[in-house]
Coordinates of C-alpha atoms and ligand atoms in Angstrom, one line a residue:
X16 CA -7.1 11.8 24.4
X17 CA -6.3 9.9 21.3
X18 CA -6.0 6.2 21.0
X19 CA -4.4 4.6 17.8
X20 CA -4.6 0.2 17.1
X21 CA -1.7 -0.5 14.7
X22 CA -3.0 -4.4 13.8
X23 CA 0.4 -6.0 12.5
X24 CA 2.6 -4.3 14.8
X25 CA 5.0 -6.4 14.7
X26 CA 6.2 -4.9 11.3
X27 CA 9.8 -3.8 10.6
X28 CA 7.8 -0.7 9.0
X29 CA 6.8 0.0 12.3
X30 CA 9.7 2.6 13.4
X31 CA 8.9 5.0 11.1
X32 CA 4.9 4.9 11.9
X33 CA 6.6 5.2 16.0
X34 CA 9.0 8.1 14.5
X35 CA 5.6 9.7 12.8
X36 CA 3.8 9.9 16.0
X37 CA 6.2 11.5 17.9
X38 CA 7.4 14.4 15.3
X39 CA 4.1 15.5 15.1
X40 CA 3.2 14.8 19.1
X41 CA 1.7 18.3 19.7
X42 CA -0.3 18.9 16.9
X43 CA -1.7 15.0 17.5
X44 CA -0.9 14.0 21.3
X45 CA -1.3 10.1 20.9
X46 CA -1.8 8.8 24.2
X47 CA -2.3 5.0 24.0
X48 CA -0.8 3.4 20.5
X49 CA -1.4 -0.4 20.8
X50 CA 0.4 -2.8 18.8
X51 CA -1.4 -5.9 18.0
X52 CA -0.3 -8.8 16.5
X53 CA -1.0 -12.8 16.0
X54 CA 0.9 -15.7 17.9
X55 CA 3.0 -16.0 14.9
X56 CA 4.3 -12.7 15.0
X57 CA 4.9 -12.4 18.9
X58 CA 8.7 -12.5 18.8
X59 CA 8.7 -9.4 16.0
X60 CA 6.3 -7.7 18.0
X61 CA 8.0 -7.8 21.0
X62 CA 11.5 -6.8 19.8
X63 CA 10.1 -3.6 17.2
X64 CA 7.9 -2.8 20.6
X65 CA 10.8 -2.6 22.7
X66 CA 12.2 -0.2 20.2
X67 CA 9.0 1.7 19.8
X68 CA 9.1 2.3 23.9
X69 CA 12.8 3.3 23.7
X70 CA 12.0 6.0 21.1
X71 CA 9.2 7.4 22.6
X72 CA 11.2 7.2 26.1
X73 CA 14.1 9.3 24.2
X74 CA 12.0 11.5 22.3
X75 CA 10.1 12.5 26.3
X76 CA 7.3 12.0 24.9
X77 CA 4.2 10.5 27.0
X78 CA 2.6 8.0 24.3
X79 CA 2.1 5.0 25.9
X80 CA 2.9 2.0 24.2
X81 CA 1.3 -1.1 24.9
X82 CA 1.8 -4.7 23.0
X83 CA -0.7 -7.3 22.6
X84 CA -2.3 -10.3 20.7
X85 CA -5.5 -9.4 21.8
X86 CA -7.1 -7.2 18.9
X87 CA -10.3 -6.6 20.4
X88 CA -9.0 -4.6 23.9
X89 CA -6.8 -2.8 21.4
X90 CA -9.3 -1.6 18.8
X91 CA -12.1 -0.7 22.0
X92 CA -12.4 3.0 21.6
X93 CA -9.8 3.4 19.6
X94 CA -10.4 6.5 17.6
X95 CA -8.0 5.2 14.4
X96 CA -6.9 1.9 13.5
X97 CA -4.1 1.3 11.4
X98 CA -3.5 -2.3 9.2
X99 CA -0.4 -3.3 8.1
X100 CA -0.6 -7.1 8.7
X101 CA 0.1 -9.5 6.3
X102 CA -2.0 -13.0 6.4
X103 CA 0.6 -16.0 5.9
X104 CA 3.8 -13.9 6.4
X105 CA 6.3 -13.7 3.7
X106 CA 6.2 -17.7 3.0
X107 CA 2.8 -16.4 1.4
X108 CA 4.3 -13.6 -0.4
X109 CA 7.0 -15.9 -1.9
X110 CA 4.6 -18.0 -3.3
X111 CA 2.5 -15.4 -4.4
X112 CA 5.7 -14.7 -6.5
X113 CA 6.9 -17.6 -7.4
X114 CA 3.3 -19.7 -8.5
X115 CA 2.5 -17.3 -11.9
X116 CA 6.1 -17.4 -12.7
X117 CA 5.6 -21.1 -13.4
X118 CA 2.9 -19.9 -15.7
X119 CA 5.0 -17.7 -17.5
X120 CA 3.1 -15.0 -16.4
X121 CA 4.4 -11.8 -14.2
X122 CA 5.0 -13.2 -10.2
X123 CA 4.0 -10.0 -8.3
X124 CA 2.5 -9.2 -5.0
X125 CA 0.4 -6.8 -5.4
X126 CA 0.4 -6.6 -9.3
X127 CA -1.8 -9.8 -11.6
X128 CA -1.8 -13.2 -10.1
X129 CA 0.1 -12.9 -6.8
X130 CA -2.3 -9.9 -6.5
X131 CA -5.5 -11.8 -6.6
X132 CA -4.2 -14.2 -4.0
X133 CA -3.1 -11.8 -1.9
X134 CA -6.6 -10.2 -1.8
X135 CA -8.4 -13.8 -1.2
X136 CA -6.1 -14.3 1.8
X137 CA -6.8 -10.9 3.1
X138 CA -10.1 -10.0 2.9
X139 CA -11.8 -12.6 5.1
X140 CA -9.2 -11.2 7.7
X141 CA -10.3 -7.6 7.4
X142 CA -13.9 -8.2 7.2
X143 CA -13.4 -9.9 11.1
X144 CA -11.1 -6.5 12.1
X145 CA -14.4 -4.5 10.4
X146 CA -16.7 -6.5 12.4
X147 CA -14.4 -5.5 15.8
X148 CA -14.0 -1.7 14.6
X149 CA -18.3 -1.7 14.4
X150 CA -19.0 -2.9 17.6
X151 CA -16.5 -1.8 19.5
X152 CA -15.4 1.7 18.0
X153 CA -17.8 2.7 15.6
X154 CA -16.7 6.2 14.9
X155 CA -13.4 5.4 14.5
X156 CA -11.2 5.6 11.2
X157 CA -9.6 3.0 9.7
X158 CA -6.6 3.5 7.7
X159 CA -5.5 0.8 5.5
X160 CA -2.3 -0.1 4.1
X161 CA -2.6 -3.5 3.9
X162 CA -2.3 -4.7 0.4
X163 CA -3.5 -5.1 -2.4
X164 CA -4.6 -1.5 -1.0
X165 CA -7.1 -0.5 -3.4
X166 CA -9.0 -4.4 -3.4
X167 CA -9.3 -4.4 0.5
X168 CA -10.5 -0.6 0.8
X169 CA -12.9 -1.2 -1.8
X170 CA -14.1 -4.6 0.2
X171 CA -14.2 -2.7 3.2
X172 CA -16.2 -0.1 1.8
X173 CA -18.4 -2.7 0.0
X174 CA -19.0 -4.8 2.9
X175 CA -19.0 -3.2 6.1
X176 CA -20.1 0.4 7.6
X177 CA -16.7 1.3 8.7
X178 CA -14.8 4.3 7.8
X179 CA -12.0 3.7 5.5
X180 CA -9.5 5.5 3.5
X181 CA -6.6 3.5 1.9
X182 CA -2.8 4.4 1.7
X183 CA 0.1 3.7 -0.4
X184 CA 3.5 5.0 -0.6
X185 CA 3.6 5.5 -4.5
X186 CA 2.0 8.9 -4.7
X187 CA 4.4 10.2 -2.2
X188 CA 7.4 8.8 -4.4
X189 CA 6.0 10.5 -7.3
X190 CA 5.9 13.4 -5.7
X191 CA 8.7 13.7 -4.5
X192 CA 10.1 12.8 -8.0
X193 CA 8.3 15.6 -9.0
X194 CA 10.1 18.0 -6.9
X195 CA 13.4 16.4 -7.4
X196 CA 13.5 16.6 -10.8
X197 CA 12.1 20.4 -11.0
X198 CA 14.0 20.9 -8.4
X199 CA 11.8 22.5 -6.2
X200 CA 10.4 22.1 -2.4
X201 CA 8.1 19.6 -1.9
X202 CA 5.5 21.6 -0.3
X203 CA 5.2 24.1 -3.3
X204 CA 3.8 21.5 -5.6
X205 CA 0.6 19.5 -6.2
X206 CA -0.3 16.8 -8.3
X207 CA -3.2 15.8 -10.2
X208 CA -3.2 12.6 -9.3
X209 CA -5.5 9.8 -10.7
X210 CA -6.1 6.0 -10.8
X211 CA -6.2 2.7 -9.2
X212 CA -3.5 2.0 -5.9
X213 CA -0.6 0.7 -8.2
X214 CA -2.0 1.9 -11.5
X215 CA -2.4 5.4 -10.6
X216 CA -1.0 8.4 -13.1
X217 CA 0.3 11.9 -12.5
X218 CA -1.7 13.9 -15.0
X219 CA -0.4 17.0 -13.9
X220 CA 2.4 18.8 -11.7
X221 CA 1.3 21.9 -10.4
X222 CA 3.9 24.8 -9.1
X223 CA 2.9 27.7 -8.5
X224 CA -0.3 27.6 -10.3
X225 CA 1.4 26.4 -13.4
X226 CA 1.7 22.7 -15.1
X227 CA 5.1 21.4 -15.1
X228 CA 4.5 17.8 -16.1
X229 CA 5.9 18.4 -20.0
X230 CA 9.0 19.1 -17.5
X231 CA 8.9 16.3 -15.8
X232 CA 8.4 13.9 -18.4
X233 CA 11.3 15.5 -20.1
X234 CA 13.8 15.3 -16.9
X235 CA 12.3 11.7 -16.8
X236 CA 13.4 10.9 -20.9
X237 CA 16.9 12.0 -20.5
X238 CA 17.4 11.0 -16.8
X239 CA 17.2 7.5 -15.1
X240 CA 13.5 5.9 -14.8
X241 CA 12.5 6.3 -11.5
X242 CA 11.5 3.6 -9.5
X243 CA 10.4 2.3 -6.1
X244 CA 12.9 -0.1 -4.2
X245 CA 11.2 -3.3 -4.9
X246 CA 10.3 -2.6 -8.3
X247 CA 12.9 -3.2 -11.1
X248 CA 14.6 0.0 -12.8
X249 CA 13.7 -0.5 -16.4
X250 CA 13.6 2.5 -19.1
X251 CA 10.3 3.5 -19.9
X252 CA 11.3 4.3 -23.5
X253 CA 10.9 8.1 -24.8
X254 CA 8.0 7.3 -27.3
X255 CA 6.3 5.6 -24.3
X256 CA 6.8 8.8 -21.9
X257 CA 6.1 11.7 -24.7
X258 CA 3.1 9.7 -26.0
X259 CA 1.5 9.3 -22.6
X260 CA 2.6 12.2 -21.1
X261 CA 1.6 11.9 -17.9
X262 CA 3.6 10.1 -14.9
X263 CA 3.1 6.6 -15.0
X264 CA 3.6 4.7 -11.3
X265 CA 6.4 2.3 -10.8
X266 CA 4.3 -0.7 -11.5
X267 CA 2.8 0.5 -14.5
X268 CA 6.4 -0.8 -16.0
X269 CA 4.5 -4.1 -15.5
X270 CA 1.9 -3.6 -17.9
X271 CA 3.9 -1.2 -20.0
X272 CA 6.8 -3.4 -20.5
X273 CA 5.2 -6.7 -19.4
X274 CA 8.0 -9.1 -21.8
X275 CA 10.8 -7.2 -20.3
X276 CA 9.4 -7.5 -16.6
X277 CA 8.9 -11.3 -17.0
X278 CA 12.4 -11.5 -18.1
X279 CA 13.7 -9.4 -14.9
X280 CA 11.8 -11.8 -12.6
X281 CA 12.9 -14.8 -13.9
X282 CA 16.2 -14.1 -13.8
X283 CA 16.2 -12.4 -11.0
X284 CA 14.5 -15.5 -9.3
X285 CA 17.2 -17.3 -10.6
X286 CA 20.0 -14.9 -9.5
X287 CA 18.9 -13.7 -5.9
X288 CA 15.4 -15.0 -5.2
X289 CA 12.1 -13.4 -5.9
X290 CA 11.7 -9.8 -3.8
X291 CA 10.0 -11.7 -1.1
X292 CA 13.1 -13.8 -0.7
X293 CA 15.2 -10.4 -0.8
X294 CA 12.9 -8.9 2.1
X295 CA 13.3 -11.7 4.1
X296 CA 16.7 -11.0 4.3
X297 CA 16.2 -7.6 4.6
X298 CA 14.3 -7.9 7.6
X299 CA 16.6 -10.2 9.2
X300 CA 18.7 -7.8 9.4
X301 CA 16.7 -5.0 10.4
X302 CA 15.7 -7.1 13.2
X303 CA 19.5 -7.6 14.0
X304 CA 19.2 -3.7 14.0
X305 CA 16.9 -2.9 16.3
X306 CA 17.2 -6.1 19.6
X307 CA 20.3 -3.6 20.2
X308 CA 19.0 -2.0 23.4
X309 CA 21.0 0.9 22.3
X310 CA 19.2 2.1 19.2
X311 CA 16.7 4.4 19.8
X312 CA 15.5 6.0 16.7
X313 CA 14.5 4.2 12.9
X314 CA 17.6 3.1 11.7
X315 CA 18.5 4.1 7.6
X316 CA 18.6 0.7 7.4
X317 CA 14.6 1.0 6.5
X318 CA 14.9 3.2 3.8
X319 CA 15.6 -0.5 1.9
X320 CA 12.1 -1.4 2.1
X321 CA 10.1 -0.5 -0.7
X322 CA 7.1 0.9 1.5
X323 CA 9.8 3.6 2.7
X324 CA 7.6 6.6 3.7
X325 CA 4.1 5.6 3.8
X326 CA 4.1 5.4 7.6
X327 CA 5.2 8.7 7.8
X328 CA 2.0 9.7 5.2
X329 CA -0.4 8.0 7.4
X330 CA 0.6 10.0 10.3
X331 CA -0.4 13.1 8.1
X332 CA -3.4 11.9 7.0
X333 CA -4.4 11.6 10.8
X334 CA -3.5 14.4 11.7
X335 CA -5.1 16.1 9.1
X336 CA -8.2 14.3 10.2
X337 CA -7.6 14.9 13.9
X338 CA -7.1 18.7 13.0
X339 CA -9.2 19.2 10.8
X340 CA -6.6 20.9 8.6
X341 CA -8.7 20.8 4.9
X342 CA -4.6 19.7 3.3
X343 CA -4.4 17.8 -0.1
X344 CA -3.3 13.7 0.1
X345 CA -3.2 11.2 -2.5
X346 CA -5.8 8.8 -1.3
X347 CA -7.7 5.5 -1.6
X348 CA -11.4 6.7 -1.8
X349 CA -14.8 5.6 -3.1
X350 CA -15.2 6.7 -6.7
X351 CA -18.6 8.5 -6.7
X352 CA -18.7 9.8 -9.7
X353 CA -15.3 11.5 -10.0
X354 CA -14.2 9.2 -12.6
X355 CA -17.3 9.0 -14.8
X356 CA -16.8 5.8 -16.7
X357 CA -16.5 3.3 -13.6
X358 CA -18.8 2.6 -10.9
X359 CA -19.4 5.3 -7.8
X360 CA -18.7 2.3 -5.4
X361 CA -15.2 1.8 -7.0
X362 CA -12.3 2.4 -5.0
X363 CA -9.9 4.9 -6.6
X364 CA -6.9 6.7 -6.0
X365 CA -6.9 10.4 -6.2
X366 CA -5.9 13.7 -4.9
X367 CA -8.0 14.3 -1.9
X368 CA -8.8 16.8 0.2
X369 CA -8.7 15.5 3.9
X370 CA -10.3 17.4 6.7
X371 CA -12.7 16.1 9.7
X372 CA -15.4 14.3 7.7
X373 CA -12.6 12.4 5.8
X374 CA -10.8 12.3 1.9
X375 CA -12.9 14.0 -0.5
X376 CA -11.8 13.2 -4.0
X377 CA -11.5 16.7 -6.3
X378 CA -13.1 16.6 -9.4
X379 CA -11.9 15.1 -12.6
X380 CA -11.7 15.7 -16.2
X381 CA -12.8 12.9 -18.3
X382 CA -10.2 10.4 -18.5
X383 CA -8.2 10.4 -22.2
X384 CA -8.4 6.9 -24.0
X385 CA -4.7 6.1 -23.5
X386 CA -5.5 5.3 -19.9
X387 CA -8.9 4.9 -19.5
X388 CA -9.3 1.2 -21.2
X389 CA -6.7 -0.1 -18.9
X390 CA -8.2 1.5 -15.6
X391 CA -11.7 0.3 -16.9
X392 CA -10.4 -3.5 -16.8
X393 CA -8.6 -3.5 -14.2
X394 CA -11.0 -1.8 -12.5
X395 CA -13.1 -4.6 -12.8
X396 CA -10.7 -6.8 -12.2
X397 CA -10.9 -5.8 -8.9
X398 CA -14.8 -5.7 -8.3
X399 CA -14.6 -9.3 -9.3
X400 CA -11.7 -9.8 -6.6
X401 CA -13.3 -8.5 -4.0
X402 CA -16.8 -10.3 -5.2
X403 CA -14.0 -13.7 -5.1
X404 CA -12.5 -13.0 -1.9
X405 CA -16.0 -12.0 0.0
X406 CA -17.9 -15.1 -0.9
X407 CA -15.5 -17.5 -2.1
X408 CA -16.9 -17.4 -6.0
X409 CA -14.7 -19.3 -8.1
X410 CA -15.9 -17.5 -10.8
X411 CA -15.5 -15.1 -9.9
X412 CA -12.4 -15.4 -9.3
X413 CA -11.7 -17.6 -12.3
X414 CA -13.3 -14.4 -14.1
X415 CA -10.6 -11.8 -12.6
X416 CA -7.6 -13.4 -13.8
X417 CA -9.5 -14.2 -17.6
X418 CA -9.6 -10.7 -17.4
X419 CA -6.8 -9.7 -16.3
X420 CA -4.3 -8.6 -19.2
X421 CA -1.1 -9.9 -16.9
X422 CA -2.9 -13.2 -16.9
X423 CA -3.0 -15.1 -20.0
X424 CA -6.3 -16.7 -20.4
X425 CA -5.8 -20.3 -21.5
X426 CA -3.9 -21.1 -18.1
X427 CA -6.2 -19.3 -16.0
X428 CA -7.9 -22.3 -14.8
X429 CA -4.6 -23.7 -13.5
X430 CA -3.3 -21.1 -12.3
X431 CA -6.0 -20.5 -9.8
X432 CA -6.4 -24.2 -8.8
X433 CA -2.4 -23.5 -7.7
X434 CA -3.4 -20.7 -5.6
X435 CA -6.1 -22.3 -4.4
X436 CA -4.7 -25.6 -3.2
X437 CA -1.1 -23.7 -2.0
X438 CA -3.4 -21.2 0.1
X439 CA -6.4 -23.6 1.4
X440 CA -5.5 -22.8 5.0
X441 CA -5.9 -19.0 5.0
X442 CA -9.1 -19.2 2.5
X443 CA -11.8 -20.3 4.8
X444 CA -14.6 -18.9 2.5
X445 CA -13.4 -21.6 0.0
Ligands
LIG503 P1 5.1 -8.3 7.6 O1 5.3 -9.6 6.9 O2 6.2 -7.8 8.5 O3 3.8 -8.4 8.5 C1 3.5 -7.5 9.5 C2 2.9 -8.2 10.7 O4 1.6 -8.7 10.4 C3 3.7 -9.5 11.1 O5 4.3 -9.2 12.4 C4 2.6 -10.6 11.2 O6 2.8 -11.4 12.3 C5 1.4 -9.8 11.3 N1 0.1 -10.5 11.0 C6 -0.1 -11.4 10.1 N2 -1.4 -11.8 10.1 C7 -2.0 -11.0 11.0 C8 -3.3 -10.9 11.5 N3 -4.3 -11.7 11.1 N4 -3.6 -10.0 12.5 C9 -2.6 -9.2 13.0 N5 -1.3 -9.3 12.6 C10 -1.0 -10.2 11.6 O7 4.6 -7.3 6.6 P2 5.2 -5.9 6.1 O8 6.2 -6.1 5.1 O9 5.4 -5.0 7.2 O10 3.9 -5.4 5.3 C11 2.6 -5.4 6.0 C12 1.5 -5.1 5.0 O11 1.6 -3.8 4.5 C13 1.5 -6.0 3.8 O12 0.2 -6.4 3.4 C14 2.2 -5.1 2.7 O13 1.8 -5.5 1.4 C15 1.6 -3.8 3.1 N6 2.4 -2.6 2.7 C16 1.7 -1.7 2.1 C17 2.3 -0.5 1.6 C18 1.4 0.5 0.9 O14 2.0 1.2 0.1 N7 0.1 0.4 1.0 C19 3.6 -0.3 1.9 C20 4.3 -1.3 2.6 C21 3.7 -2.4 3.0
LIG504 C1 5.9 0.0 -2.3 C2 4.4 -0.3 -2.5 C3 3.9 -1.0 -1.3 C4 4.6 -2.4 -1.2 C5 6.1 -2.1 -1.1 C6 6.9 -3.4 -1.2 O1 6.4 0.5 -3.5 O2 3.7 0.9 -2.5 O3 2.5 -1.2 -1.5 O4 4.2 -3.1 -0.1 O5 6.6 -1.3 -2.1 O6 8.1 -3.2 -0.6 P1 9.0 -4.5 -0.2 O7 10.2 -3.9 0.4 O8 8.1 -5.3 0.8 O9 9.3 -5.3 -1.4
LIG505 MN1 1.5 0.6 -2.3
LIG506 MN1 -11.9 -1.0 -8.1

């Protein structure tokens, strides 16, 4: 009897999670999946919900759906708890976007600045879920999405005694690059996979025992760039690519090619709004989409979204939980030790093998200097982010975008006072 709390379930993402669930219905028989939610997000909840009870109803399968605004009756017992809320709504994420871009520096939500802010928003709000998740369902797993992934995992890891193991879609895209480009099935390949969330790095491709990434980097040279849907297509440059070769992510573009970036956003800014401004329209429509009381499964429509996936990947990582099933996922984890020139109680992203007990990180060579500088500060970056968002240091704080290589220095100060004042009333440890 499995019971699942999706907190921020009145996300458009939420389909595909819904659509997860019931493909893999007999290996994981969900029977209660809550949807929880805030005041502010009650109409969205109750329109995705009524399409979440249509699918199930269509797919005949008995998972019983329940909406609610009361997070505590649905995280009681619950034996996983998913997050995929986000505090302020897109107003915040706009701002998030558009207050470094005043600053001349790169407006992204997850990536520099609008990072940071993101964090300090969100980690007062997950360390009151992790308080609900101790004393009312101790043993249960939570599995975060909620970004800036990596930051809040590691907060959560930092902070609380709950079980946590953080998710992002990236890997999966990179993966299934892979496969693409070698033109192979998805399940005969593995990568060697290691990072932060959103400065992660395929150091290998492995098919059928052998490395394929000169391969890959090759297809990726010649071909187009690869990117994710919200992140800019920009050529990565073949000197770039055969130098490093490895796989950079998507948003490495934004430290790799930080001028060019800039340039994107601002005119894109200009031109159609920042991507939060795009997703609001998005969303509008996909809301459209599903108050028809005739659809009854995750429209295309989704595959817009730049999370596209990652719903689908937390299913798997549940089940392979639930099952016990000892399968490789790419993973938010606690360091400990497998990178050996950060901090054990870092969070990192890494290839993981996932049974009962959780993601166990495989081991790692050393890390090469060409991307081991860059993890190190940002690395830090974050334990001074999460350090910000826990206690409400300033310095802290003040100290993560100073050291922050997206940030230039000299307007830190200002820049934070911005995010600060625009965000006072979602930063109540300020
Ligand atoms: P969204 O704006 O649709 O928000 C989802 C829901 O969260 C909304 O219905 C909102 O009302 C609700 N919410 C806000 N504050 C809440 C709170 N305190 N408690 C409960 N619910 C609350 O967001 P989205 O675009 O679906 O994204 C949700 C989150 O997931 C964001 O943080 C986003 O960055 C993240 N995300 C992560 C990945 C990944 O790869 N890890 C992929 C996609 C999205
Ligand atoms: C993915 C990232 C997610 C992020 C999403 C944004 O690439 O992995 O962490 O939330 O893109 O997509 P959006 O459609 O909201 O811009
Ligand atoms: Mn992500
Ligand atoms: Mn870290």
């Amino acid at each position: 009897k499995i019971k699942i709390a999706v907190i921020g379930g009145g996300s458009s993402y939420t389909p595909e999670i819904i659509e997860g669930f019931i493909k893999r219905y007999d290996e994981l028989p969900v029977e209660e999946l809550y949807l929880v939610d805030i005041e502010e997000g009650k109409e969205k909840l109750d329109i995705v919900g009524k399409l979440a009870k249509r699918m199930v109803k269509k797919a005949g399968v008995n998972i019983n759906i329940k909406l609610t605004l009361d997070r505590k009756e649905a995280i009681k017992d619950a034996d996983f708890v998913t997050t995929q809320f986000r505090v302020g709504l897109l107003d915040a994420r706009i701002r998030d976007e558009k207050i470094p871009l005043k600053y001349n520096c790169i407006g992204q939500e997850t990536t520099g600045a609008g990072g940071l802010a993101k964090a300090l928003r969100t980690i007062p709000v997950i360390l009151d879920i992790c308080k609900d998740i101790e004393e009312l369902s101790p043993n249960a797993w939570l599995i975060n999405f909620t970004n800036p992934s990596g930051i809040i995992t590691e907060a959560v890891h930092k902070y609380t005694k709950v079980k946590c193991i953080g998710l992002c879609n990236v890997p999966i895209l990179m993966h299934m690059l892979s496969a693409e480009v070698l033109n192979v099935d998805k399940d005969d390949i593995r990568m060697d996979l290691i990072g932060l969330n959103h400065l992660v790095w395929g150091r290998d491709v492995i098919y059928k025992g052998e490395s394929k990434i000169d391969e890959v980097i090759k297809h990726l040279i010649v071909g187009k760039g690869y990117t994710a849907k919200n992140i800019p297509d920009i050529n990565w440059g073949k000197e770039l690519l055969e130098s490093l070769n490895m796989l950079p992510c998507p948003y490495h573009r934004y430290y790799y090619l930080t001028d060019i970036m800039l340039k994107e956003e601002l005119e894109m800014a200009k031109r159609e709004g920042t991507r939060g401004e795009i997703v609001k329209k998005i969303e509008k429509e996909l809301f459209e989409l599903y108050k028809n009381p005739n659809l009854e499964e995750k429209p295309k429509q989704l595959e817009d979204r730049g999370g596209q996936y990652y719903s689908d990947a937390a299913c798997e990582l549940i089940s392979a939980i639930y099952n016990d099933k000892g399968t490789i996922h790419y993973v938010n984890v606690q360091n400990n030790g497998t990178i050996n020139c950060i901090p054990n109680d870092s969070v990192i992203e890494r290839t993981c093998y996932v049974d009962k007990e959780g993601a166990h990180p495989l081991n790692a060579k050393p890390l090469p200097s060409k991307i081991k500088g860059l993890l190190q500060v940002i690395n830090e970056y974050e334990a001074l982010a999460v350090e910000a968002g826990v206690h409400g240091d300033y310095g802290a704080a003040l100290q993560a975008l100073i050291i922050h290589p997206l940030v230039e220095s000299s307007i830190a100060k200002n820049l934070l006072d911005d995010i600060i004042k625009e965000n006072i009333d979602y930063l109540p440890q300020f």
